[in-house]
């Protein structure tokens, strides 16, 4: 955990804001302590942090700095004077026979190099027979050989898990007690809760050649995997229960449950990384060997570990994990380096609250706090409108962030974010920065709610949000510049007008250089314009012109599909073409006329109406016709003759489907033209199988008939535009 200070057992008051910035150090120290106590309460007791760790750390180091400059202001109850938190009173107290310490932190390469040098100095002094004394004068630079001139120290490197430190006591291989770190000397007895964590063995495995220790205290971290965290929050939301800010708080909240039945429902995990008491067996010679032994005992040990040599080895490990950090299935906030050799570790020993032989090398914080100045909307390539936070610039993991996504309207409501709020911004790896929440306690009186605009900020077309969708969209379609690239790509794709040679890169250039606004403009491009494009040879320019010429002669279904009307896939385009026979009839069709097309329901009909209600879309169609795009037109066919995507197919349903009822699934398949039969034969096109599928599934398998699940069926229907 990053909060280095106390768990305030009671809710603390709020300091006067002016005192936090006061020029009087005594006033400031008091205000900082009060504020830190309050934040601690929210963090530890309510498991609901009010501010990101980085903000807490900033206040904490402010306090440390003032105390360093004014030692007379240091009091024994200052958060800077404590090791960890106080034990919570609800659980029984456990005294750690071997204290649970914390780690010194490093934030840059130089601090890591200094750690390596300090270890080398310590070991060198020891070899020379001198005691290691922290209070001694600064080391004589000549006393320790530079890194090149001495043997590199071997370090065990591991991840710094972002969870809760835990001590698991095993007696003769039996799990007997689980205790939190507490203040390092005493913690809380959470044995019953620990028993619910499935990856923690209740009985250790026998290891060949090593007797079972009489006492073994395994130190490690309880944490929650990111996917388990997401699922838990989904469940909490569905049950109208409080959601957790991050996996670590979810893990803490779950472990602190007094009712272990609740903990049992929370998906906690554990990784072992250290040792407390050990009796009856001698200590393995290296940390690496200890971890191997743990693994053999059946304890969960993280596989992301390595033994490296010297500072360079440490930094290489840090960088390697740094690039993979976001891909790991759990949160980490850094890496940990430990002198591998047990004798060397013992020799280096401890200083106050942390060992000399270990170091936490922290990654830059991924969250920061700033002001939400306003909310703009952005139009994505598919017309999706995304609310974007305009922020007071803030540095998050080394990058200045001024904008962050708010995803959609519902998210803003769910997270209760108002314009003017102090918000927490998160930036993880390559992911777009997002606003994760607002600091409710800092909400100003004039904070105001976001209102989704009714018109697209780029093209002015109506913004629409369909009843079942989270996302609002610009209805501008082909006319909206923000959607142009996507629309052009859709228009040119093989299944549409099939314009060979019009790839993404060319579309980007054409749109960015304002050479093309709508698909109709493509047909106005001349050789000179194309040949002048970046990385475009004369030959490719001519090829593209040839493709465009070919594409002019198309079919009505392809043309309708190419328009990129939402909800209108290839098969709906085909149905429309067959039903109405010509473009003008489709443009003129009203709701009833559209609903008369066999596979068109209200949602698709609505989407078609909206598209043609935008005059720009009709204009583009006119321009395309004017530039020579043509297709065969005729009279509409009778509705019964309309061919549906699954016409002629026979489908069998079996077992219980995860989301659809049998009737719904049947209706969906029939709407797409399929015949739904009760038994499987060699004529069956495919079988949709759910759980507990019996003889029909077996028969399908024996006949070699294709079997798919509900998800595949829905995907297939969606793909067919049904
Ligand atoms: S070793 C004597 N190893 O970091 C050294 N700690 O500030 C004891 N942590 O409370 C800690 N991953 O919760 C160690 N691989 C790791 C760790 C780790 C996470 C946490 C632990 C401890 C804090 C130290």
PDB file of C-alpha atoms in Angstrom, residues 64 67 100 111 192 244 259 276 291 368 460 494 559 601 659 662 668 673:
ATOM      1  CA  UNK A  64       7.945  15.624   6.211  1.00  0.00           C
ATOM      2  CA  UNK A  67       9.177  18.752  10.089  1.00  0.00           C
ATOM      3  CA  UNK A 100       6.368  -6.781   9.202  1.00  0.00           C
ATOM      4  CA  UNK A 111      18.242   6.238  -6.534  1.00  0.00           C
ATOM      5  CA  UNK A 192     -11.413 -16.976   8.812  1.00  0.00           C
ATOM      6  CA  UNK A 244     -14.866   0.007  -5.280  1.00  0.00           C
ATOM      7  CA  UNK A 259     -18.522 -11.940   8.133  1.00  0.00           C
ATOM      8  CA  UNK A 276       8.650 -14.258   8.987  1.00  0.00           C
ATOM      9  CA  UNK A 291      10.551 -18.847  -3.578  1.00  0.00           C
ATOM     10  CA  UNK A 368      -3.626  12.504 -10.460  1.00  0.00           C
ATOM     11  CA  UNK A 460     -24.511  20.532 -37.043  1.00  0.00           C
ATOM     12  CA  UNK A 494     -14.929  -4.796 -51.327  1.00  0.00           C
ATOM     13  CA  UNK A 559     -24.901   1.049 -53.373  1.00  0.00           C
ATOM     14  CA  UNK A 601     -37.969  -3.964 -37.499  1.00  0.00           C
ATOM     15  CA  UNK A 659     -29.377 -15.199 -22.565  1.00  0.00           C
ATOM     16  CA  UNK A 662     -35.997 -20.796 -26.790  1.00  0.00           C
ATOM     17  CA  UNK A 668     -34.700 -14.335 -34.344  1.00  0.00           C
ATOM     18  CA  UNK A 673     -35.534 -16.617 -42.958  1.00  0.00           C
TER      19      UNK A 673
END
